[in-house]
PDB file of C-alpha atoms in Angstrom:
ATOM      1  CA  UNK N   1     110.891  87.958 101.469  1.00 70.00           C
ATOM      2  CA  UNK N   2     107.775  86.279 101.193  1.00 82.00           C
ATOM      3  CA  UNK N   3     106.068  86.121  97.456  1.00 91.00           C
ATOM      4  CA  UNK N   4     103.424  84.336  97.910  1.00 94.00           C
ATOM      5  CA  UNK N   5     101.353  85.995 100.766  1.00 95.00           C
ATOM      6  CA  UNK N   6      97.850  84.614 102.329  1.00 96.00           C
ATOM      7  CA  UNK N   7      97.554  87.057 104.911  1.00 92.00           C
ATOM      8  CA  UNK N   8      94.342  85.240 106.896  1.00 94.00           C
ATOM      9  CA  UNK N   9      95.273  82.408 108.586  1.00 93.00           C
ATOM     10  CA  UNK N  10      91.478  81.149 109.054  1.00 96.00           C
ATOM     11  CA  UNK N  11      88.288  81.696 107.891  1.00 97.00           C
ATOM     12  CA  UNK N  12      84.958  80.397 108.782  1.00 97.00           C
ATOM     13  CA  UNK N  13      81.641  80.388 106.957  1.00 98.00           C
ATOM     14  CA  UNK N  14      78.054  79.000 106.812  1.00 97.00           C
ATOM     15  CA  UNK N  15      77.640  75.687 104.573  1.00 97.00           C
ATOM     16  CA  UNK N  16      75.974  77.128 101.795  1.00 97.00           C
ATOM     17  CA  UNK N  17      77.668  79.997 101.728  1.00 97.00           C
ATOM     18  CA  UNK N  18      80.346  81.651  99.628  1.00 98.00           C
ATOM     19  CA  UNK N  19      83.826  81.009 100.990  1.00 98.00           C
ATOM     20  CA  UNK N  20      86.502  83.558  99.661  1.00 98.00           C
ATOM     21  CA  UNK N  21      89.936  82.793  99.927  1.00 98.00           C
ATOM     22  CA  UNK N  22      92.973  85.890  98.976  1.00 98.00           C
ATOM     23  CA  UNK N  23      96.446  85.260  98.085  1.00 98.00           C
ATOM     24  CA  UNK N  24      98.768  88.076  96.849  1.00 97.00           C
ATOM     25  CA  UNK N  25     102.281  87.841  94.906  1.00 96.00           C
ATOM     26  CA  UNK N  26     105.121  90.267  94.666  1.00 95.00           C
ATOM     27  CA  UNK N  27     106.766  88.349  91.684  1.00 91.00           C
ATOM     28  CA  UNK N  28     105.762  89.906  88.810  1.00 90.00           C
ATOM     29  CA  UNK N  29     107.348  87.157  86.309  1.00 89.00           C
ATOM     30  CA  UNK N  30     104.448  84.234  87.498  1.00 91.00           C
ATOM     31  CA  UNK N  31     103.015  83.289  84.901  1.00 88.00           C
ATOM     32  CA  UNK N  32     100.609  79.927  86.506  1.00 91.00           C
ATOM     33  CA  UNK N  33      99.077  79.832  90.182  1.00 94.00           C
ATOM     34  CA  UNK N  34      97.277  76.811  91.861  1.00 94.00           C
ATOM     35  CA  UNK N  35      95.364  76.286  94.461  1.00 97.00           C
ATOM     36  CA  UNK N  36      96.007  73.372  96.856  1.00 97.00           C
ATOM     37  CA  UNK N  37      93.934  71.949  99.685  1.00 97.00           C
ATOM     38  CA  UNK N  38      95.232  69.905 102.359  1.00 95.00           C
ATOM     39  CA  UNK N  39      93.149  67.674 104.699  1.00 95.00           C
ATOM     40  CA  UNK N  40      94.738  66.937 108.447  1.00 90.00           C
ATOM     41  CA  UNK N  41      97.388  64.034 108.048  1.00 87.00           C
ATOM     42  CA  UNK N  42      97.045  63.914 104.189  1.00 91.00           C
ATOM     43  CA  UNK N  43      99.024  65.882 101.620  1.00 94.00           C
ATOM     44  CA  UNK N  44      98.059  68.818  99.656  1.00 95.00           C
ATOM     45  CA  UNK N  45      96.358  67.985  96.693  1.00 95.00           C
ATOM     46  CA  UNK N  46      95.355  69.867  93.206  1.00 94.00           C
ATOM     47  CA  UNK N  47      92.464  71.553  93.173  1.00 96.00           C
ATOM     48  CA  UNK N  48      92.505  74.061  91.184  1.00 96.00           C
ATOM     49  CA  UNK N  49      94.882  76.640  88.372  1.00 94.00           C
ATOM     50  CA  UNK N  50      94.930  79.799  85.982  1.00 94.00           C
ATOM     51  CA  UNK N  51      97.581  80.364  83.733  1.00 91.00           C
ATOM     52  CA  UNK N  52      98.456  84.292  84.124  1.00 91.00           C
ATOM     53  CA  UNK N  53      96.922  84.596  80.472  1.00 92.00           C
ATOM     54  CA  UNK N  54      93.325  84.148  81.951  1.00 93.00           C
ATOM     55  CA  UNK N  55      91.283  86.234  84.646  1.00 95.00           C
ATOM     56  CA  UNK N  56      89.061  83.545  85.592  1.00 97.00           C
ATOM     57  CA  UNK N  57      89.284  79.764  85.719  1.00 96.00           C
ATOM     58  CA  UNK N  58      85.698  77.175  86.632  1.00 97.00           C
ATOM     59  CA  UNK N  59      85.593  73.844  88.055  1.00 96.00           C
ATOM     60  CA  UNK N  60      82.253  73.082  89.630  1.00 97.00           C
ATOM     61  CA  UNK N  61      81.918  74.656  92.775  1.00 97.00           C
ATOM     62  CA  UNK N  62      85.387  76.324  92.700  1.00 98.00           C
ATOM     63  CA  UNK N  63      86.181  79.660  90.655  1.00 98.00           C
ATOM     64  CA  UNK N  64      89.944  80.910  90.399  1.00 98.00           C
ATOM     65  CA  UNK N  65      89.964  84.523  89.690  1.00 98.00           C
ATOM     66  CA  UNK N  66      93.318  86.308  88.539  1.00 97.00           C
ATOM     67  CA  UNK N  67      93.741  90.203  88.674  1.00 97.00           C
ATOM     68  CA  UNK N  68      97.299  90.648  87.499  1.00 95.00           C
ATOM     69  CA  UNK N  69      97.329  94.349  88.056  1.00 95.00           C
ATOM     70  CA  UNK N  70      96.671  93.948  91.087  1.00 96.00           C
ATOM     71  CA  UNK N  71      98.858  90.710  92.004  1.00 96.00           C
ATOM     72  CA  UNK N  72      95.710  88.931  93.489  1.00 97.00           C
ATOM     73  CA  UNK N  73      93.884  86.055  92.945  1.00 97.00           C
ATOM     74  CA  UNK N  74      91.513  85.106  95.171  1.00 98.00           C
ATOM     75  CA  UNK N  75      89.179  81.460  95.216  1.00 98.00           C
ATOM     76  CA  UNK N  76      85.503  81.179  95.283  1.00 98.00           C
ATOM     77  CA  UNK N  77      83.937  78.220  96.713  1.00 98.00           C
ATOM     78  CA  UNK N  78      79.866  78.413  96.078  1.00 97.00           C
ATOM     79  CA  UNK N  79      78.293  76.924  97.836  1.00 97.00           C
ATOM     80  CA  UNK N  80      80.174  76.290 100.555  1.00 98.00           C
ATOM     81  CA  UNK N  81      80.152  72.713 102.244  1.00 97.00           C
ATOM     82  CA  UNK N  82      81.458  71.096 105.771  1.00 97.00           C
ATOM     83  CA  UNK N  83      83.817  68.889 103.621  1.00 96.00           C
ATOM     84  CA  UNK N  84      85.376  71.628 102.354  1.00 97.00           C
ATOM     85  CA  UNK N  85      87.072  72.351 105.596  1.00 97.00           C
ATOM     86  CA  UNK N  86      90.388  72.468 105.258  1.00 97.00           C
ATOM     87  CA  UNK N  87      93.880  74.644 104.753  1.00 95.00           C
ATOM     88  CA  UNK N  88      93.954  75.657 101.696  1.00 97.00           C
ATOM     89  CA  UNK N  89      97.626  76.421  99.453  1.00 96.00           C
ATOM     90  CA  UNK N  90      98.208  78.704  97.150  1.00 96.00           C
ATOM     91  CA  UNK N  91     101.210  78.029  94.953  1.00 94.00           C
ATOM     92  CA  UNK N  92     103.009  80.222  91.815  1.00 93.00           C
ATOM     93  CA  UNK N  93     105.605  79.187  89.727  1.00 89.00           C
ATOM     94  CA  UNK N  94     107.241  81.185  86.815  1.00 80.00           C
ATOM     95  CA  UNK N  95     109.788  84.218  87.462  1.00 67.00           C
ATOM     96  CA  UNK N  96     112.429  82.432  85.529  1.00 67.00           C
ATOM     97  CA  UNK N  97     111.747  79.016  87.122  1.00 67.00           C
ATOM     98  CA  UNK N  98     110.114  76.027  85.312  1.00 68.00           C
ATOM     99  CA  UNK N  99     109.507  73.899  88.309  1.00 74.00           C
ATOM    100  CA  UNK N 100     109.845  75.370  91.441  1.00 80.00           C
ATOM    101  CA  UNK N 101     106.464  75.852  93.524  1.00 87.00           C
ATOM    102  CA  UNK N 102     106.401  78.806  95.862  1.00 90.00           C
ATOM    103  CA  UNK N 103     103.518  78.620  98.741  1.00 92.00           C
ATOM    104  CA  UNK N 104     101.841  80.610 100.842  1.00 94.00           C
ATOM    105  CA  UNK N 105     101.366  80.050 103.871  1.00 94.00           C
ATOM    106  CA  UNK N 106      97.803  78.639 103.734  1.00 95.00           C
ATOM    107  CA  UNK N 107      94.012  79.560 104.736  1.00 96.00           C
ATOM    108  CA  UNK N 108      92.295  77.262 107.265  1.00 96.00           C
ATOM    109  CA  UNK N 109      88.916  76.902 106.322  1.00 98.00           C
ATOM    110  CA  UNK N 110      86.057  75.879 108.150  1.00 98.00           C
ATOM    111  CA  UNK N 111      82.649  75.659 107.072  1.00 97.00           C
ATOM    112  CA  UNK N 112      79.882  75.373 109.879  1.00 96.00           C
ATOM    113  CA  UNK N 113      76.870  72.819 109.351  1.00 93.00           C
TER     114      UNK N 113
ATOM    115  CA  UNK X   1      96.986  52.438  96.426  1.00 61.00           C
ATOM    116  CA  UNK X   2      98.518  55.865  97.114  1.00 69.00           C
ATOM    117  CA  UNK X   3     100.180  57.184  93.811  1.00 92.00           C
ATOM    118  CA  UNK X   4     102.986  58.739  95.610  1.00 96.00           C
ATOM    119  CA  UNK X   5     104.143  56.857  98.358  1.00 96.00           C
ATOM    120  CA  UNK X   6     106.048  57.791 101.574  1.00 97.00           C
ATOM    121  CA  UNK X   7     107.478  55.994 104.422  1.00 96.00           C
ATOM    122  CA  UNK X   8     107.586  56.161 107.574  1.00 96.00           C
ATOM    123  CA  UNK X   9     104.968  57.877 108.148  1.00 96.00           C
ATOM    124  CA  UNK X  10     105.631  59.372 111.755  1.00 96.00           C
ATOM    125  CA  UNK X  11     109.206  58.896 113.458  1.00 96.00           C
ATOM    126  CA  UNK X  12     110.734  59.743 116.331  1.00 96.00           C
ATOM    127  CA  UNK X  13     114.594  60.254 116.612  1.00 95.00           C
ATOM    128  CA  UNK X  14     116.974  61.624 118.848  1.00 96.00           C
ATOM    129  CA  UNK X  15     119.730  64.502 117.999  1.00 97.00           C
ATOM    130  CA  UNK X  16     122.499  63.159 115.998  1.00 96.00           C
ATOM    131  CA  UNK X  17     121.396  60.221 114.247  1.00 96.00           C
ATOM    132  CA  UNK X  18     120.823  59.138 110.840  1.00 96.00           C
ATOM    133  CA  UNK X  19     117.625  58.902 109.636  1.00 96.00           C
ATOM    134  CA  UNK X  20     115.997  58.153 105.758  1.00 97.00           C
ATOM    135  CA  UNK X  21     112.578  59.026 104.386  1.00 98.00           C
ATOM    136  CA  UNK X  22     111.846  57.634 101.142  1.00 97.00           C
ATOM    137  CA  UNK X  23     109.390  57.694  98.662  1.00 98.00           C
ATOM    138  CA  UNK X  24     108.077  55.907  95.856  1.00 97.00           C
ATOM    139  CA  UNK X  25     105.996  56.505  92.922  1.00 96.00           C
ATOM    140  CA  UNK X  26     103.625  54.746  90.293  1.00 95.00           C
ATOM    141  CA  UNK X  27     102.383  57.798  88.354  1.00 91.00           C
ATOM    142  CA  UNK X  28     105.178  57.181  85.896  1.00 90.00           C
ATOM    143  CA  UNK X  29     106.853  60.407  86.419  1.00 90.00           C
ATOM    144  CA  UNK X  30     110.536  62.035  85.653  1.00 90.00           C
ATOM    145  CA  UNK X  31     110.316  65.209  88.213  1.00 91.00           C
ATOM    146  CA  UNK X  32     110.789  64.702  92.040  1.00 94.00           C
ATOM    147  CA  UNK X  33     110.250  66.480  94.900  1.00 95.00           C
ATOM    148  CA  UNK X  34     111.015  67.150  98.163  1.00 97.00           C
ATOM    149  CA  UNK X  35     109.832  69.630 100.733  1.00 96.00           C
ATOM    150  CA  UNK X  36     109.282  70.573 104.380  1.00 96.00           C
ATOM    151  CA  UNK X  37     106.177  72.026 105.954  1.00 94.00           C
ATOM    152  CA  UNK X  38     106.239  73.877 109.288  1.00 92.00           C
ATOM    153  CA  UNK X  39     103.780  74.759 111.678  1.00 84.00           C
ATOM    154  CA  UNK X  40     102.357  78.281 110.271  1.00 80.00           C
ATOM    155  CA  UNK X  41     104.150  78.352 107.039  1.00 83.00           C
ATOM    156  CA  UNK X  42     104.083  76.824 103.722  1.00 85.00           C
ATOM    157  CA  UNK X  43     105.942  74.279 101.770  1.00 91.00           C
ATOM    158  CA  UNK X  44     109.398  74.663 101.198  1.00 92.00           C
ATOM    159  CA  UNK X  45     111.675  72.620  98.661  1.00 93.00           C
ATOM    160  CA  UNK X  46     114.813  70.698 100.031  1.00 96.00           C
ATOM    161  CA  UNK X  47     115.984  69.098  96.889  1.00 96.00           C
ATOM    162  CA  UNK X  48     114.296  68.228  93.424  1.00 94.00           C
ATOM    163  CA  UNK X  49     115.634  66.222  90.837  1.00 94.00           C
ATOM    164  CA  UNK X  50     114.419  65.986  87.137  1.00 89.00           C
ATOM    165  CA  UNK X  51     115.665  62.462  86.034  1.00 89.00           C
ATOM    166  CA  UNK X  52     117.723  59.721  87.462  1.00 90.00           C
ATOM    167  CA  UNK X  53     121.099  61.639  86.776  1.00 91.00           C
ATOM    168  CA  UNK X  54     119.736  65.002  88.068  1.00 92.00           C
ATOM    169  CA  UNK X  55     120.000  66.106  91.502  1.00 94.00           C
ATOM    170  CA  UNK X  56     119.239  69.839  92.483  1.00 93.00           C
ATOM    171  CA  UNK X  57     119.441  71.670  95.652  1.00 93.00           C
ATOM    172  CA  UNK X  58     116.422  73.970  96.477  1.00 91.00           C
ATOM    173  CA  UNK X  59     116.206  76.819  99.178  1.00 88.00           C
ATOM    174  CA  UNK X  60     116.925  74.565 102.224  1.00 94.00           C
ATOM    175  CA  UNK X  61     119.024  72.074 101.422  1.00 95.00           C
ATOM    176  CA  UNK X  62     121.533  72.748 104.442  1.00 95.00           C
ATOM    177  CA  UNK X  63     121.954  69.241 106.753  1.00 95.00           C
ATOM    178  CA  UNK X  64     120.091  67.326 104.011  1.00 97.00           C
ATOM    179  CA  UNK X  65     120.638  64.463 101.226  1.00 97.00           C
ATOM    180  CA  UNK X  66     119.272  63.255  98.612  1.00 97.00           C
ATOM    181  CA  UNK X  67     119.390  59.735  96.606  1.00 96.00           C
ATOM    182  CA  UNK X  68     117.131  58.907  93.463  1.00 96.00           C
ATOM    183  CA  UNK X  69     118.078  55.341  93.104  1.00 90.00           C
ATOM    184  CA  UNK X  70     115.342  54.697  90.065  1.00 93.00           C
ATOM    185  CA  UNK X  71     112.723  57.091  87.932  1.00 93.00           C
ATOM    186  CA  UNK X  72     110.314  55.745  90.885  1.00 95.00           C
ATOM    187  CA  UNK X  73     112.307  56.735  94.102  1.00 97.00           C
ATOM    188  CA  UNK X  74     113.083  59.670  95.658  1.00 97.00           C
ATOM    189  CA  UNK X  75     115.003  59.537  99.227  1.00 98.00           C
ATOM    190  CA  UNK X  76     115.667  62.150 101.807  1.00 98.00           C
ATOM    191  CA  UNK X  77     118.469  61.758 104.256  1.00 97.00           C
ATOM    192  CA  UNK X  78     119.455  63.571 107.317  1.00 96.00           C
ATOM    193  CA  UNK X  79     122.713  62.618 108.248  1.00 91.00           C
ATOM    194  CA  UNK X  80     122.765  64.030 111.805  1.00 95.00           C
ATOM    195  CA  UNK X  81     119.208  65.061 112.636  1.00 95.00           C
ATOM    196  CA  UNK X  82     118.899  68.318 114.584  1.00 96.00           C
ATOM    197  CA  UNK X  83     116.116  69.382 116.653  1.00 96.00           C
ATOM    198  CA  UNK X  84     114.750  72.522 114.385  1.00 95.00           C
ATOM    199  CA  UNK X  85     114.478  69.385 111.327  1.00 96.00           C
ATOM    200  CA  UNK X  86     111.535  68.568 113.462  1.00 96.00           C
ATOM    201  CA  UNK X  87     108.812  69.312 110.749  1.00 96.00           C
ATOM    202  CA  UNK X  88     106.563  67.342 108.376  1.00 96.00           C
ATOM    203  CA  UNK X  89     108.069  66.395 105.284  1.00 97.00           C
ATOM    204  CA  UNK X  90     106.413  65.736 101.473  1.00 97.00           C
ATOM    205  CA  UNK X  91     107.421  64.210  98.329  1.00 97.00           C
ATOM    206  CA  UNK X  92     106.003  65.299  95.485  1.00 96.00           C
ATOM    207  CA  UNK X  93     106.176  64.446  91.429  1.00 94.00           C
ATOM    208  CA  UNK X  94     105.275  66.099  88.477  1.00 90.00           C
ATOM    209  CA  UNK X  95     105.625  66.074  84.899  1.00 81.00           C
ATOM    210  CA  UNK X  96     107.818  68.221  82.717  1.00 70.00           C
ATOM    211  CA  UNK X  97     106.737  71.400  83.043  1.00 62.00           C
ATOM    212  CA  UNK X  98     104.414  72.459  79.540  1.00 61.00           C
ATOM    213  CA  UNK X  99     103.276  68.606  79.139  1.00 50.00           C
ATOM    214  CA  UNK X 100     100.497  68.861  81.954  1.00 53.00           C
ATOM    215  CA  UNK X 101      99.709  72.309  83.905  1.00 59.00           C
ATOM    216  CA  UNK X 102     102.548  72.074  85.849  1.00 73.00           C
ATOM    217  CA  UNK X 103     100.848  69.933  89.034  1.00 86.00           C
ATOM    218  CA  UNK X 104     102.666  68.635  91.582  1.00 90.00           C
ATOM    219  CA  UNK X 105     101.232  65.367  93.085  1.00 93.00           C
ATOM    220  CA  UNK X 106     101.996  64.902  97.058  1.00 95.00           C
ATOM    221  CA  UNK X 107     102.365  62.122  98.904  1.00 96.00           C
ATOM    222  CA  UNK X 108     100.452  62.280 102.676  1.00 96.00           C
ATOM    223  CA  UNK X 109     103.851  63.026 104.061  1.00 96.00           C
ATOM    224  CA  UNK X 110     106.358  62.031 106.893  1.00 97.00           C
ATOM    225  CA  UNK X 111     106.192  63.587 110.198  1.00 96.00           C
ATOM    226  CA  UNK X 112     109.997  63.395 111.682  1.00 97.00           C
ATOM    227  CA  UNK X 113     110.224  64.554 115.525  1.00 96.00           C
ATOM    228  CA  UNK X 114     113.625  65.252 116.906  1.00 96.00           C
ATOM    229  CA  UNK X 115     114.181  65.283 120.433  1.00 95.00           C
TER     230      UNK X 115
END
C-alpha cells in the first residue's frame, strides 16, 4: 500500500509561471515531509520541508504548503524557470519511525522557455 | 568534491555473479543509507545502518548485503545478481534524526544492469 502518493507523473508549464506540484499521504502518524528534486544522472537532493506543526513553509521561489486534514501538501514554485525541470520527490517520515524516508513516486517537471 | 560518494557509477553484470557498490562519505555523518530506484517508482530502502556496529534491514533487503567498514563507508553487495536487481541504486547519509531536519544527503547513484 502506497503512503506516499503523487498521482501526476508529469507536468508542464510556462517559465514564469506557477508550477504546482500534489502529493497525498495515508499515514496519519507523519509528522515532517520534504520535497526532493532530482536532475537526470544526479541524485535527489533537498529542497525543501514542513514539520507537520506548520501549514506553510518559504524558501525563495519555493512554498511548501501542509493541509493535514486533508493529508496534502502540495509545492509552489513562482515563478517558474527552465532549470527547474526536473522529477521532483516527495518524502515523509514519522508513523513510529525516526529515520526511514517513504517516497512517492515523483512529478516530472518541465518548464517551457 | 561530491559529499557522498558512490562507485561505480554504471555496471554491467551478468546473472549470478558477485558484484559491490560502495560508497563513501565526507559530511561527517553516523546514519547510512541505502536504496533502490526503479523506473516509475520511488526510492526504496535496502539496508540502513546508524553507526559502525549497527546494521538494519529495510523493506527490500531480500538477495542483498551490507558492510559498513568505517563511520565513512557504506557498501552494498549482491551476492548473486538477478536480472529484476537491474535498477539504479543511492546511498544516502543523514544526521540523527532531531539534530538537523531530518535530511537525507544522496549520492548521484549507481546504475547496475543485469543481463
Amino acid at each position: 500500500d502506497q503512503q506516499v502518493k503523487q498521482n501526476s507523473p508529469s507536468l508542464s508549464v510556462q517559465e514564469g509561471r506557477i508550477s504546482i506540484l500534489n502529493c497525498d499521504y495515508t499515514n496519519s502518524m507523519f509528522d515532517y515531509f520534504l520535497w526532493y528534486k532530482k536532475y537526470p544522472a544526479e541524485g535527489p537532493t533537498f529542497l525543501i520541508s514542513i514539520s507537520s506543526i506548520k501549514d506553510k513553509n518559504e524558501d525563495g521561489r519555493f512554498t511548501v504548503f501542509l493541509n493535514k486534514s486533508a493529508k496534502h501538501l502540495s509545492l509552489h514554485i513562482v515563478p517558474s524557470q527552465p532549470g527547474d525541470s526536473a522529477v521532483y520527490f516527495c518524502a515523509a517520515i514519522g508513523g513510529g519511525s525516526n529515520y526511514k524516508l517513504t517516497f512517492g513516486k515523483g512529478t516530472l517537471l518541465t518548464v517551457n522557455p | 568534491d561530491a559529499d557522498v560518494t558512490q562507485t561505480p557509477r554504471n555496471r554491467i553484470t551478468k546473472t549470478g555473479k558477485r558484484i559491490m557498490l560502495e560508497c563513501s562519505q565526507t559530511k561527517g555523518h553516523d546514519r547510512m543509507y541505502w536504496y533502490r530506484q526503479d523506473p516509475g517508482l520511488g526510492l526504496r530502502l535496502i539496508y540502513y545502518s546508524f553507526d559502525v556496529k549497527d546494521i538494519n534491514k529495510g523493506e527490500i533487503s531480500d538477495g542483498y548485503s551490507v558492510s559498513r567498514q568505517a563511520q565513512a563507508k557504506f557498501s552494498l553487495s549482491l551476492e548473486s545478481a538477478i536480472p529484476n536487481q537491474t535498477a539504479l541504486y543511492f546511498c544516502a547519509t543523514s544526521e540523527p534524526r532531531g539534530l538537523a531536519k531530518n535530511i537525507q544527503y544522496f549520492g548521484a547513484g549507481t546504475r547496475l544492469s543485469v543481463l
